[in-house]
């Protein structure tokens, strides 16, 4: 499925990616069989250790859909430039593997993802448990290029691979008591050093918990991601499965999920409990509501430049996805409900 955008925002891939990155990426995708990705069928025949170099099988590559993708333009119809893969996989917030940006990539190698169980339960008629293979075979996979805006005022543009969260929730048939969705990350201190060392793990009480309202979770933009840049997720990016909610700050996009539970009341999320004056339940990208310690009016876009490249751009309400999601918050005070 392609997320439709206004005609003026529909761009071809060569229009939105720098030429050198574009051709390098297309060469890589050709070798892998990813020429477009509106219907990707991922392989279950991969290593039990999470890494970023797992290729899909030749049989499945031959079945990939070749239809072109559409993308959204950036601020003021600027070109939407992909963040280089090396920066997406080395500049991470994943406190389970350390609170410093470089630590997740360094401390997560060897993370075991198979066997894996993701349980969807709670206020639903058909609870299910997915195993590792189910994550890449039960649903039609898509490639979606989304902006990722961190609450720390930096941003990236990432080509995710995954499936709609709504498709997963429909499979379990939420009942009338289901009003919210609670997500929980794996709790495994032996594999995740930040969970066994309070200083390394940022003082968080684990396991990490996030939540959405049910209508937010059912929005077509909400994605369950199992890969990026045509590859399975590396551990520092949330292997083997994570949430991507592009109109919210990045901390809402919980990683390495083992539990999704439909509940009647708003779940107490991790950052909301740790610092409620700074991190609210909704966490919608809002340039008019500053973080207590910094402005949210602009962001540093991480592209091809160095760490201190200026690349400052204006932050858009809902991270630029207002046309698709603003109706979810009609009549709400977004300063109070931050």
Short mmCIF file of C-alpha atoms in Angstrom, two decimals, residues 220-333:
data_model
loop_
_atom_site.label_atom_id
_atom_site.label_comp_id
_atom_site.label_asym_id
_atom_site.label_seq_id
_atom_site.Cartn_x
_atom_site.Cartn_y
_atom_site.Cartn_z
CA UNK A 220 -2.50 4.15 8.01
CA UNK A 221 0.81 5.94 8.72
CA UNK A 222 1.56 3.87 11.85
CA UNK A 223 4.05 1.21 10.80
CA UNK A 224 5.48 -1.95 12.31
CA UNK A 225 8.99 -1.98 10.89
CA UNK A 226 11.14 -5.08 10.37
CA UNK A 227 13.81 -3.46 8.22
CA UNK A 228 15.45 -0.36 6.76
CA UNK A 229 17.50 0.37 3.67
CA UNK A 230 16.37 -2.93 2.13
CA UNK A 231 17.76 -4.97 5.03
CA UNK A 232 16.47 -6.44 8.24
CA UNK A 233 16.68 -4.11 11.24
CA UNK A 234 20.06 -4.00 12.95
CA UNK A 235 19.82 -4.38 16.74
CA UNK A 236 20.57 -0.73 17.48
CA UNK A 237 17.53 0.24 15.40
CA UNK A 238 15.13 -2.10 17.20
CA UNK A 239 15.50 -5.62 15.78
CA UNK A 240 13.58 -7.65 15.01
CA UNK A 241 10.47 -5.43 15.09
CA UNK A 242 9.74 -1.86 16.14
CA UNK A 243 7.03 0.76 15.87
CA UNK A 244 7.35 3.84 13.63
CA UNK A 245 4.90 6.71 14.26
CA UNK A 246 6.19 9.48 11.98
CA UNK A 247 4.06 12.37 13.29
CA UNK A 248 5.29 11.87 16.87
CA UNK A 249 8.69 12.37 18.49
CA UNK A 250 11.00 9.42 18.07
CA UNK A 251 10.77 8.10 21.63
CA UNK A 252 7.21 6.97 20.84
CA UNK A 253 8.57 4.57 18.20
CA UNK A 254 9.35 1.78 20.65
CA UNK A 255 11.94 -0.84 19.66
CA UNK A 256 12.37 -4.64 20.01
CA UNK A 257 8.72 -5.17 20.90
CA UNK A 258 7.55 -8.35 22.65
CA UNK A 259 4.08 -7.29 23.81
CA UNK A 260 1.21 -5.31 22.32
CA UNK A 261 -1.80 -5.12 24.60
CA UNK A 262 -5.17 -3.53 23.95
CA UNK A 263 -6.33 -1.76 27.11
CA UNK A 264 -9.18 0.44 28.30
CA UNK A 265 -7.07 3.11 30.06
CA UNK A 266 -4.04 5.14 28.93
CA UNK A 267 -0.88 3.15 29.74
CA UNK A 268 1.78 4.82 31.87
CA UNK A 269 4.61 5.25 29.41
CA UNK A 270 8.28 5.14 30.38
CA UNK A 271 9.31 8.75 29.72
CA UNK A 272 6.00 10.04 31.02
CA UNK A 273 6.77 8.38 34.35
CA UNK A 274 10.42 9.42 34.38
CA UNK A 275 9.92 13.11 33.53
CA UNK A 276 6.23 13.99 33.12
CA UNK A 277 6.93 17.72 32.86
CA UNK A 278 9.03 17.05 29.75
CA UNK A 279 7.46 14.06 28.01
CA UNK A 280 3.71 13.69 27.68
CA UNK A 281 1.61 10.78 26.49
CA UNK A 282 0.87 12.19 23.04
CA UNK A 283 4.32 13.50 22.04
CA UNK A 284 3.06 14.91 18.74
CA UNK A 285 5.68 16.95 16.94
CA UNK A 286 4.66 20.53 17.76
CA UNK A 287 6.93 23.49 16.94
CA UNK A 288 4.70 25.74 19.08
CA UNK A 289 5.21 23.74 22.27
CA UNK A 290 8.82 23.88 23.42
CA UNK A 291 10.57 21.29 25.50
CA UNK A 292 11.26 22.87 28.95
CA UNK A 293 14.97 22.98 28.11
CA UNK A 294 15.02 23.86 24.40
CA UNK A 295 12.98 25.15 21.49
CA UNK A 296 11.13 22.79 19.15
CA UNK A 297 10.68 25.42 16.41
CA UNK A 298 13.51 24.02 14.25
CA UNK A 299 15.60 20.89 13.90
CA UNK A 300 19.02 19.77 12.69
CA UNK A 301 18.47 17.43 9.76
CA UNK A 302 21.13 14.72 9.64
CA UNK A 303 22.08 14.25 5.98
CA UNK A 304 25.42 13.83 4.26
CA UNK A 305 27.35 16.42 6.30
CA UNK A 306 29.39 16.03 9.45
CA UNK A 307 28.15 15.99 13.03
CA UNK A 308 28.12 19.78 13.26
CA UNK A 309 26.62 20.47 9.83
CA UNK A 310 24.09 23.25 10.15
CA UNK A 311 21.27 21.77 8.06
CA UNK A 312 18.72 23.67 10.17
CA UNK A 313 15.15 23.46 8.94
CA UNK A 314 11.83 24.65 10.27
CA UNK A 315 9.89 22.00 12.18
CA UNK A 316 6.41 21.35 10.82
CA UNK A 317 3.33 20.55 12.93
CA UNK A 318 2.89 16.79 13.20
CA UNK A 319 6.30 16.52 11.47
CA UNK A 320 4.63 17.44 8.17
CA UNK A 321 1.96 14.74 8.32
CA UNK A 322 -0.86 16.98 9.50
CA UNK A 323 -3.05 16.29 6.49
CA UNK A 324 -3.17 12.63 7.47
CA UNK A 325 -3.40 12.93 11.26
CA UNK A 326 -4.56 16.38 12.45
CA UNK A 327 -8.19 15.21 12.50
CA UNK A 328 -7.30 12.81 15.32
CA UNK A 329 -6.78 15.78 17.65
CA UNK A 330 -9.60 18.10 16.58
CA UNK A 331 -10.66 20.26 19.52
CA UNK A 332 -7.74 19.20 21.72
CA UNK A 333 -5.41 21.66 23.42
#
